[in-house]
Every structure is written in structure tokens, then in C-alpha cells.
mmCIF file with all atom_site columns, C-alpha atoms in Angstrom:
data_model
loop_
_atom_site.group_PDB
_atom_site.id
_atom_site.type_symbol
_atom_site.label_atom_id
_atom_site.label_alt_id
_atom_site.label_comp_id
_atom_site.label_asym_id
_atom_site.label_entity_id
_atom_site.label_seq_id
_atom_site.pdbx_PDB_ins_code
_atom_site.Cartn_x
_atom_site.Cartn_y
_atom_site.Cartn_z
_atom_site.occupancy
_atom_site.B_iso_or_equiv
_atom_site.pdbx_formal_charge
_atom_site.auth_seq_id
_atom_site.auth_comp_id
_atom_site.auth_asym_id
_atom_site.auth_atom_id
_atom_site.pdbx_PDB_model_num
ATOM 1   C CA . MET A 1 1   ? 117.203 151.750 157.860 1.00 0.00 ? 25  MET A CA 1
ATOM 2   C CA . GLU A 1 2   ? 118.546 149.749 160.770 1.00 0.00 ? 26  GLU A CA 1
ATOM 3   C CA . PHE A 1 3   ? 115.452 147.522 160.599 1.00 0.00 ? 27  PHE A CA 1
ATOM 4   C CA . PHE A 1 4   ? 116.248 146.319 157.063 1.00 0.00 ? 28  PHE A CA 1
ATOM 5   C CA . ASP A 1 5   ? 119.791 145.381 158.061 1.00 0.00 ? 29  ASP A CA 1
ATOM 6   C CA . ARG A 1 6   ? 118.655 142.819 160.639 1.00 0.00 ? 30  ARG A CA 1
ATOM 7   C CA . ALA A 1 7   ? 119.519 139.242 159.782 1.00 0.00 ? 31  ALA A CA 1
ATOM 8   C CA . PHE A 1 8   ? 116.791 136.637 159.499 1.00 0.00 ? 32  PHE A CA 1
ATOM 9   C CA . PHE A 1 9   ? 117.791 133.067 158.578 1.00 0.00 ? 33  PHE A CA 1
ATOM 10  C CA . GLY A 1 10  ? 121.146 134.270 157.312 1.00 0.00 ? 34  GLY A CA 1
ATOM 11  C CA . ASN A 1 11  ? 119.787 137.073 155.105 1.00 0.00 ? 35  ASN A CA 1
ATOM 12  C CA . THR A 1 12  ? 118.901 140.648 155.800 1.00 0.00 ? 36  THR A CA 1
ATOM 13  C CA . ILE A 1 13  ? 115.270 141.717 155.792 1.00 0.00 ? 37  ILE A CA 1
ATOM 14  C CA . GLN A 1 14  ? 116.132 143.867 152.787 1.00 0.00 ? 38  GLN A CA 1
ATOM 15  C CA . ARG A 1 15  ? 117.320 140.767 150.944 1.00 0.00 ? 39  ARG A CA 1
ATOM 16  C CA . TRP A 1 16  ? 114.129 138.858 151.895 1.00 0.00 ? 40  TRP A CA 1
ATOM 17  C CA . ALA A 1 17  ? 112.011 141.779 150.686 1.00 0.00 ? 41  ALA A CA 1
ATOM 18  C CA . LEU A 1 18  ? 113.914 141.744 147.404 1.00 0.00 ? 42  LEU A CA 1
ATOM 19  C CA . ALA A 1 19  ? 113.353 137.985 147.059 1.00 0.00 ? 43  ALA A CA 1
ATOM 20  C CA . ILE A 1 20  ? 109.612 138.412 147.664 1.00 0.00 ? 44  ILE A CA 1
ATOM 21  C CA . ALA A 1 21  ? 109.477 141.268 145.160 1.00 0.00 ? 45  ALA A CA 1
ATOM 22  C CA . VAL A 1 22  ? 111.307 139.177 142.556 1.00 0.00 ? 46  VAL A CA 1
ATOM 23  C CA . ALA A 1 23  ? 108.955 136.236 143.171 1.00 0.00 ? 47  ALA A CA 1
ATOM 24  C CA . LEU A 1 24  ? 105.848 138.431 142.865 1.00 0.00 ? 48  LEU A CA 1
ATOM 25  C CA . ALA A 1 25  ? 107.171 140.180 139.771 1.00 0.00 ? 49  ALA A CA 1
ATOM 26  C CA . THR A 1 26  ? 107.973 136.818 138.189 1.00 0.00 ? 50  THR A CA 1
ATOM 27  C CA . VAL A 1 27  ? 104.460 135.514 138.846 1.00 0.00 ? 51  VAL A CA 1
ATOM 28  C CA . LEU A 1 28  ? 102.828 138.692 137.545 1.00 0.00 ? 52  LEU A CA 1
ATOM 29  C CA . VAL A 1 29  ? 104.950 138.837 134.397 1.00 0.00 ? 53  VAL A CA 1
ATOM 30  C CA . LEU A 1 30  ? 104.484 135.139 133.638 1.00 0.00 ? 54  LEU A CA 1
ATOM 31  C CA . ARG A 1 31  ? 100.736 135.386 134.261 1.00 0.00 ? 55  ARG A CA 1
ATOM 32  C CA . LEU A 1 32  ? 100.495 138.398 131.949 1.00 0.00 ? 56  LEU A CA 1
ATOM 33  C CA . VAL A 1 33  ? 102.577 136.715 129.243 1.00 0.00 ? 57  VAL A CA 1
ATOM 34  C CA . VAL A 1 34  ? 100.520 133.502 129.409 1.00 0.00 ? 58  VAL A CA 1
ATOM 35  C CA . ARG A 1 35  ? 97.222  135.387 129.315 1.00 0.00 ? 59  ARG A CA 1
ATOM 36  C CA . VAL A 1 36  ? 98.214  137.620 126.420 1.00 0.00 ? 60  VAL A CA 1
ATOM 37  C CA . ALA A 1 37  ? 99.666  134.678 124.516 1.00 0.00 ? 61  ALA A CA 1
ATOM 38  C CA . ALA A 1 38  ? 96.517  132.607 125.146 1.00 0.00 ? 62  ALA A CA 1
ATOM 39  C CA . VAL A 1 39  ? 94.224  135.379 123.927 1.00 0.00 ? 63  VAL A CA 1
ATOM 40  C CA . ARG A 1 40  ? 96.335  136.036 120.848 1.00 0.00 ? 64  ARG A CA 1
ATOM 41  C CA . ALA A 1 41  ? 96.669  132.334 120.062 1.00 0.00 ? 65  ALA A CA 1
ATOM 42  C CA . LYS A 1 42  ? 92.909  131.888 120.368 1.00 0.00 ? 66  LYS A CA 1
ATOM 43  C CA . LYS A 1 43  ? 92.243  134.841 118.037 1.00 0.00 ? 67  LYS A CA 1
ATOM 44  C CA . PHE A 1 44  ? 94.823  133.577 115.566 1.00 0.00 ? 68  PHE A CA 1
ATOM 45  C CA . ALA A 1 45  ? 93.434  130.032 115.750 1.00 0.00 ? 69  ALA A CA 1
ATOM 46  C CA . ALA A 1 46  ? 89.991  131.322 114.815 1.00 0.00 ? 70  ALA A CA 1
ATOM 47  C CA . THR A 1 47  ? 91.394  132.649 111.523 1.00 0.00 ? 71  THR A CA 1
ATOM 48  C CA . THR A 1 48  ? 93.125  129.436 110.431 1.00 0.00 ? 72  THR A CA 1
ATOM 49  C CA . ARG A 1 49  ? 91.976  125.965 109.485 1.00 0.00 ? 73  ARG A CA 1
ATOM 50  C CA . THR A 1 50  ? 94.808  124.035 111.129 1.00 0.00 ? 74  THR A CA 1
ATOM 51  C CA . GLN A 1 51  ? 94.457  122.369 114.511 1.00 0.00 ? 75  GLN A CA 1
ATOM 52  C CA . ILE A 1 52  ? 97.970  123.053 115.835 1.00 0.00 ? 76  ILE A CA 1
ATOM 53  C CA . ASP A 1 53  ? 97.254  126.663 116.753 1.00 0.00 ? 77  ASP A CA 1
ATOM 54  C CA . ASP A 1 54  ? 93.986  125.596 118.408 1.00 0.00 ? 78  ASP A CA 1
ATOM 55  C CA . LEU A 1 55  ? 95.960  123.103 120.474 1.00 0.00 ? 79  LEU A CA 1
ATOM 56  C CA . LEU A 1 56  ? 98.498  125.774 121.417 1.00 0.00 ? 80  LEU A CA 1
ATOM 57  C CA . ALA A 1 57  ? 95.682  128.068 122.579 1.00 0.00 ? 81  ALA A CA 1
ATOM 58  C CA . GLU A 1 58  ? 94.230  125.245 124.686 1.00 0.00 ? 82  GLU A CA 1
ATOM 59  C CA . LEU A 1 59  ? 97.623  124.440 126.200 1.00 0.00 ? 83  LEU A CA 1
ATOM 60  C CA . LEU A 1 60  ? 98.241  128.065 127.119 1.00 0.00 ? 84  LEU A CA 1
ATOM 61  C CA . ALA A 1 61  ? 94.789  128.282 128.672 1.00 0.00 ? 85  ALA A CA 1
ATOM 62  C CA . GLY A 1 62  ? 95.612  125.132 130.666 1.00 0.00 ? 86  GLY A CA 1
ATOM 63  C CA . THR A 1 63  ? 98.593  126.753 132.385 1.00 0.00 ? 87  THR A CA 1
ATOM 64  C CA . LYS A 1 64  ? 97.727  126.967 136.087 1.00 0.00 ? 88  LYS A CA 1
ATOM 65  C CA . LEU A 1 65  ? 98.373  129.927 138.351 1.00 0.00 ? 89  LEU A CA 1
ATOM 66  C CA . LEU A 1 66  ? 99.739  127.633 141.051 1.00 0.00 ? 90  LEU A CA 1
ATOM 67  C CA . PHE A 1 67  ? 102.462 126.483 138.637 1.00 0.00 ? 91  PHE A CA 1
ATOM 68  C CA . LEU A 1 68  ? 103.395 130.106 137.991 1.00 0.00 ? 92  LEU A CA 1
ATOM 69  C CA . ILE A 1 69  ? 103.482 130.768 141.751 1.00 0.00 ? 93  ILE A CA 1
ATOM 70  C CA . PHE A 1 70  ? 105.906 127.881 142.267 1.00 0.00 ? 94  PHE A CA 1
ATOM 71  C CA . LEU A 1 71  ? 108.074 129.232 139.455 1.00 0.00 ? 95  LEU A CA 1
ATOM 72  C CA . GLY A 1 72  ? 108.007 132.648 141.116 1.00 0.00 ? 96  GLY A CA 1
ATOM 73  C CA . ILE A 1 73  ? 109.072 131.137 144.439 1.00 0.00 ? 97  ILE A CA 1
ATOM 74  C CA . TYR A 1 74  ? 111.853 129.261 142.675 1.00 0.00 ? 98  TYR A CA 1
ATOM 75  C CA . VAL A 1 75  ? 113.176 132.411 141.004 1.00 0.00 ? 99  VAL A CA 1
ATOM 76  C CA . GLY A 1 76  ? 112.782 134.485 144.181 1.00 0.00 ? 100 GLY A CA 1
ATOM 77  C CA . SER A 1 77  ? 114.666 131.896 146.226 1.00 0.00 ? 101 SER A CA 1
ATOM 78  C CA . ARG A 1 78  ? 117.739 132.488 144.096 1.00 0.00 ? 102 ARG A CA 1
ATOM 79  C CA . VAL A 1 79  ? 118.034 136.033 145.459 1.00 0.00 ? 103 VAL A CA 1
ATOM 80  C CA . VAL A 1 80  ? 118.643 134.911 149.043 1.00 0.00 ? 104 VAL A CA 1
ATOM 81  C CA . THR A 1 81  ? 121.337 132.684 150.468 1.00 0.00 ? 105 THR A CA 1
ATOM 82  C CA . LEU A 1 82  ? 119.818 129.428 151.627 1.00 0.00 ? 106 LEU A CA 1
ATOM 83  C CA . SER A 1 83  ? 121.259 126.178 152.907 1.00 0.00 ? 107 SER A CA 1
ATOM 84  C CA . ALA A 1 84  ? 121.699 123.288 150.511 1.00 0.00 ? 108 ALA A CA 1
ATOM 85  C CA . ARG A 1 85  ? 118.795 121.511 152.219 1.00 0.00 ? 109 ARG A CA 1
ATOM 86  C CA . TRP A 1 86  ? 116.375 124.384 151.544 1.00 0.00 ? 110 TRP A CA 1
ATOM 87  C CA . LEU A 1 87  ? 117.616 124.861 147.997 1.00 0.00 ? 111 LEU A CA 1
ATOM 88  C CA . GLY A 1 88  ? 117.146 121.140 147.357 1.00 0.00 ? 112 GLY A CA 1
ATOM 89  C CA . LEU A 1 89  ? 113.611 121.304 148.750 1.00 0.00 ? 113 LEU A CA 1
ATOM 90  C CA . ILE A 1 90  ? 112.722 124.312 146.596 1.00 0.00 ? 114 ILE A CA 1
ATOM 91  C CA . ASP A 1 91  ? 114.251 122.611 143.545 1.00 0.00 ? 115 ASP A CA 1
ATOM 92  C CA . SER A 1 92  ? 112.204 119.470 144.208 1.00 0.00 ? 116 SER A CA 1
ATOM 93  C CA . ILE A 1 93  ? 108.992 121.459 144.623 1.00 0.00 ? 117 ILE A CA 1
ATOM 94  C CA . ALA A 1 94  ? 109.655 123.349 141.389 1.00 0.00 ? 118 ALA A CA 1
ATOM 95  C CA . ILE A 1 95  ? 110.343 120.109 139.517 1.00 0.00 ? 119 ILE A CA 1
ATOM 96  C CA . ILE A 1 96  ? 107.197 118.495 140.919 1.00 0.00 ? 120 ILE A CA 1
ATOM 97  C CA . ALA A 1 97  ? 105.186 121.575 139.905 1.00 0.00 ? 121 ALA A CA 1
ATOM 98  C CA . LEU A 1 98  ? 106.640 121.291 136.401 1.00 0.00 ? 122 LEU A CA 1
ATOM 99  C CA . ILE A 1 99  ? 105.813 117.581 136.252 1.00 0.00 ? 123 ILE A CA 1
ATOM 100 C CA . VAL A 1 100 ? 102.220 118.193 137.364 1.00 0.00 ? 124 VAL A CA 1
ATOM 101 C CA . GLN A 1 101 ? 101.819 121.077 134.899 1.00 0.00 ? 125 GLN A CA 1
ATOM 102 C CA . GLY A 1 102 ? 103.224 118.818 132.189 1.00 0.00 ? 126 GLY A CA 1
ATOM 103 C CA . GLY A 1 103 ? 100.590 116.251 133.151 1.00 0.00 ? 127 GLY A CA 1
ATOM 104 C CA . ILE A 1 104 ? 97.906  118.916 132.852 1.00 0.00 ? 128 ILE A CA 1
ATOM 105 C CA . TRP A 1 105 ? 99.218  119.936 129.431 1.00 0.00 ? 129 TRP A CA 1
ATOM 106 C CA . MET A 1 106 ? 99.276  116.294 128.306 1.00 0.00 ? 130 MET A CA 1
ATOM 107 C CA . THR A 1 107 ? 95.709  115.804 129.532 1.00 0.00 ? 131 THR A CA 1
ATOM 108 C CA . VAL A 1 108 ? 94.613  118.902 127.633 1.00 0.00 ? 132 VAL A CA 1
ATOM 109 C CA . ALA A 1 109 ? 96.365  117.598 124.508 1.00 0.00 ? 133 ALA A CA 1
ATOM 110 C CA . VAL A 1 110 ? 94.692  114.188 124.817 1.00 0.00 ? 134 VAL A CA 1
ATOM 111 C CA . ALA A 1 111 ? 91.267  115.789 125.342 1.00 0.00 ? 135 ALA A CA 1
ATOM 112 C CA . PHE A 1 112 ? 91.858  118.082 122.366 1.00 0.00 ? 136 PHE A CA 1
ATOM 113 C CA . GLY A 1 113 ? 92.866  115.187 120.140 1.00 0.00 ? 137 GLY A CA 1
ATOM 114 C CA . LEU A 1 114 ? 89.814  113.225 121.204 1.00 0.00 ? 138 LEU A CA 1
ATOM 115 C CA . GLN A 1 115 ? 87.548  116.186 120.549 1.00 0.00 ? 139 GLN A CA 1
ATOM 116 C CA . VAL A 1 116 ? 88.943  116.641 117.040 1.00 0.00 ? 140 VAL A CA 1
ATOM 117 C CA . TYR A 1 117 ? 88.600  112.927 116.283 1.00 0.00 ? 141 TYR A CA 1
ATOM 118 C CA . ARG A 1 118 ? 85.091  112.855 117.730 1.00 0.00 ? 142 ARG A CA 1
ATOM 119 C CA . LYS A 1 119 ? 83.979  115.711 115.477 1.00 0.00 ? 143 LYS A CA 1
ATOM 120 C CA . GLU A 1 120 ? 85.385  113.983 112.397 1.00 0.00 ? 144 GLU A CA 1
ATOM 121 C CA . LYS A 1 121 ? 84.021  110.494 113.090 1.00 0.00 ? 145 LYS A CA 1
ATOM 122 C CA . LEU A 1 122 ? 80.693  111.158 114.840 1.00 0.00 ? 146 LEU A CA 1
ATOM 123 C CA . SER A 1 123 ? 78.579  111.109 111.710 1.00 0.00 ? 147 SER A CA 1
ATOM 124 C CA . GLU A 1 124 ? 80.475  108.227 110.102 1.00 0.00 ? 148 GLU A CA 1
ATOM 125 C CA . ASP A 1 125 ? 80.962  105.739 112.930 1.00 0.00 ? 149 ASP A CA 1
ATOM 126 C CA . PRO A 1 126 ? 79.306  106.380 116.341 1.00 0.00 ? 150 PRO A CA 1
ATOM 127 C CA . ALA A 1 127 ? 80.811  103.169 117.744 1.00 0.00 ? 151 ALA A CA 1
ATOM 128 C CA . ALA A 1 128 ? 84.328  104.461 117.075 1.00 0.00 ? 152 ALA A CA 1
ATOM 129 C CA . VAL A 1 129 ? 83.545  107.534 119.174 1.00 0.00 ? 153 VAL A CA 1
ATOM 130 C CA . THR A 1 130 ? 82.712  105.317 122.164 1.00 0.00 ? 154 THR A CA 1
ATOM 131 C CA . THR A 1 131 ? 85.908  103.342 121.673 1.00 0.00 ? 155 THR A CA 1
ATOM 132 C CA . ILE A 1 132 ? 87.966  106.503 121.414 1.00 0.00 ? 156 ILE A CA 1
ATOM 133 C CA . SER A 1 133 ? 86.397  107.840 124.612 1.00 0.00 ? 157 SER A CA 1
ATOM 134 C CA . ALA A 1 134 ? 87.516  104.681 126.419 1.00 0.00 ? 158 ALA A CA 1
ATOM 135 C CA . LEU A 1 135 ? 91.003  105.013 124.941 1.00 0.00 ? 159 LEU A CA 1
ATOM 136 C CA . GLY A 1 136 ? 91.038  108.650 126.052 1.00 0.00 ? 160 GLY A CA 1
ATOM 137 C CA . PHE A 1 137 ? 90.348  107.588 129.616 1.00 0.00 ? 161 PHE A CA 1
ATOM 138 C CA . ILE A 1 138 ? 93.148  105.036 129.447 1.00 0.00 ? 162 ILE A CA 1
ATOM 139 C CA . SER A 1 139 ? 95.499  107.658 127.948 1.00 0.00 ? 163 SER A CA 1
ATOM 140 C CA . LYS A 1 140 ? 94.748  110.090 130.758 1.00 0.00 ? 164 LYS A CA 1
ATOM 141 C CA . LEU A 1 141 ? 95.240  107.328 133.311 1.00 0.00 ? 165 LEU A CA 1
ATOM 142 C CA . LEU A 1 142 ? 98.650  106.557 131.790 1.00 0.00 ? 166 LEU A CA 1
ATOM 143 C CA . VAL A 1 143 ? 99.631  110.239 131.822 1.00 0.00 ? 167 VAL A CA 1
ATOM 144 C CA . TRP A 1 144 ? 98.760  110.640 135.499 1.00 0.00 ? 168 TRP A CA 1
ATOM 145 C CA . SER A 1 145 ? 100.421 107.335 136.375 1.00 0.00 ? 169 SER A CA 1
ATOM 146 C CA . LEU A 1 146 ? 103.584 108.656 134.756 1.00 0.00 ? 170 LEU A CA 1
ATOM 147 C CA . VAL A 1 147 ? 103.202 111.949 136.652 1.00 0.00 ? 171 VAL A CA 1
ATOM 148 C CA . LEU A 1 148 ? 102.846 110.011 139.904 1.00 0.00 ? 172 LEU A CA 1
ATOM 149 C CA . LEU A 1 149 ? 105.913 107.867 139.159 1.00 0.00 ? 173 LEU A CA 1
ATOM 150 C CA . LEU A 1 150 ? 108.033 110.881 138.216 1.00 0.00 ? 174 LEU A CA 1
ATOM 151 C CA . THR A 1 151 ? 106.905 112.727 141.341 1.00 0.00 ? 175 THR A CA 1
ATOM 152 C CA . LEU A 1 152 ? 107.714 109.776 143.580 1.00 0.00 ? 176 LEU A CA 1
ATOM 153 C CA . ASP A 1 153 ? 111.106 109.399 141.876 1.00 0.00 ? 177 ASP A CA 1
ATOM 154 C CA . ASN A 1 154 ? 111.801 113.086 142.449 1.00 0.00 ? 178 ASN A CA 1
ATOM 155 C CA . LEU A 1 155 ? 110.927 112.659 146.136 1.00 0.00 ? 179 LEU A CA 1
ATOM 156 C CA . GLY A 1 156 ? 113.545 109.935 146.430 1.00 0.00 ? 180 GLY A CA 1
ATOM 157 C CA . VAL A 1 157 ? 111.218 106.925 146.454 1.00 0.00 ? 181 VAL A CA 1
ATOM 158 C CA . ASP A 1 158 ? 112.620 103.852 144.695 1.00 0.00 ? 182 ASP A CA 1
ATOM 159 C CA . ILE A 1 159 ? 110.093 103.274 141.913 1.00 0.00 ? 183 ILE A CA 1
ATOM 160 C CA . THR A 1 160 ? 111.725 100.274 140.241 1.00 0.00 ? 184 THR A CA 1
ATOM 161 C CA . THR A 1 161 ? 109.362 97.845  141.979 1.00 0.00 ? 185 THR A CA 1
ATOM 162 C CA . LEU A 1 162 ? 106.376 99.993  141.003 1.00 0.00 ? 186 LEU A CA 1
ATOM 163 C CA . VAL A 1 163 ? 107.504 100.113 137.378 1.00 0.00 ? 187 VAL A CA 1
ATOM 164 C CA . THR A 1 164 ? 108.084 96.358  137.429 1.00 0.00 ? 188 THR A CA 1
ATOM 165 C CA . GLY A 1 165 ? 104.614 95.834  138.885 1.00 0.00 ? 189 GLY A CA 1
ATOM 166 C CA . LEU A 1 166 ? 103.075 98.033  136.197 1.00 0.00 ? 190 LEU A CA 1
ATOM 167 C CA . GLY A 1 167 ? 104.909 96.037  133.570 1.00 0.00 ? 191 GLY A CA 1
ATOM 168 C CA . VAL A 1 168 ? 103.226 92.847  134.730 1.00 0.00 ? 192 VAL A CA 1
#
């Protein structure tokens, strides 16, 4: 057991192995929970007439594995002792992953709303469907612009001039 007691970047190999195990377990559990919840939400949504549960099923299905991996790394990093610089970097990466996943969820919600509206209005007013499609594109552009601004702000970039420029 002498091998596991060796120090590597201020932590024993045993501690690193524990951190990796915690990260992997976190990813696997979160992936399982999201999948089961998505399947159950989709089955439940098929039995109801409301759109909220359909949206929830779509949002759960839109959760990306890469986001769950970053969450796993974040949780696993809390097992080891790291410098403030590394902890800050891991925190920033986790926040950026959350921001990007939030952007994905918002895009899914916009697409879902457009799909519902399109189904309702297609027979009545085909021109409104074209207009809504254009507004959907603009909505998605706004969502990803916000994601970009929040990401840049999280990276320490001063975004006040960018926000001012967007306001013009």
C-alpha cells in the first residue's frame, strides 16, 4: 500500500483515486437520473393534454452528457486539496458549463414553444407561421448572445462596452 501513499500535487494517489471515483459515480448517477426522469416524463406527457409536461420531457432530453461530466469533475475536485487557483478554474468551468446548458435548455424551450404555436396556427394563418419562425431565430440569437456575454463575464472580460454596443 506504499504506492497509494505517494503524494502527487499535494494529495496522495489514494485521494486522487477517490476523487476520480466520486466524479465517475456522480456522472453515472446523474446520467441515470436524467435518463429515467426523461423516459418517465415522456410517458407521462403522452397521457396528458397539457404542454408543460411535454416541455419538461424535452428539457430533460436536452441535458447534455458533457454538462454532467463537468458537474462530476466539479464534485470530484472537492475531494482533493487544490490551490485556490485550481479551485477557481474548476469553479469557472463548472459555471460556464451551467451557462451553456442553460442556453441549450432555453433553445429547447423556444423551439418547443414555436412548435406548439406552429401546430395551432398553421391551418389558420400560414403567414403567421413564417413570422414566428423568424422571431424564433431572433430569440435563439438573443439566448446565445446572452450565453456568450455571461461566459465572457465569468472569464473576467469587461463586457460593459459590449452590452453598451448591443444597446445601440
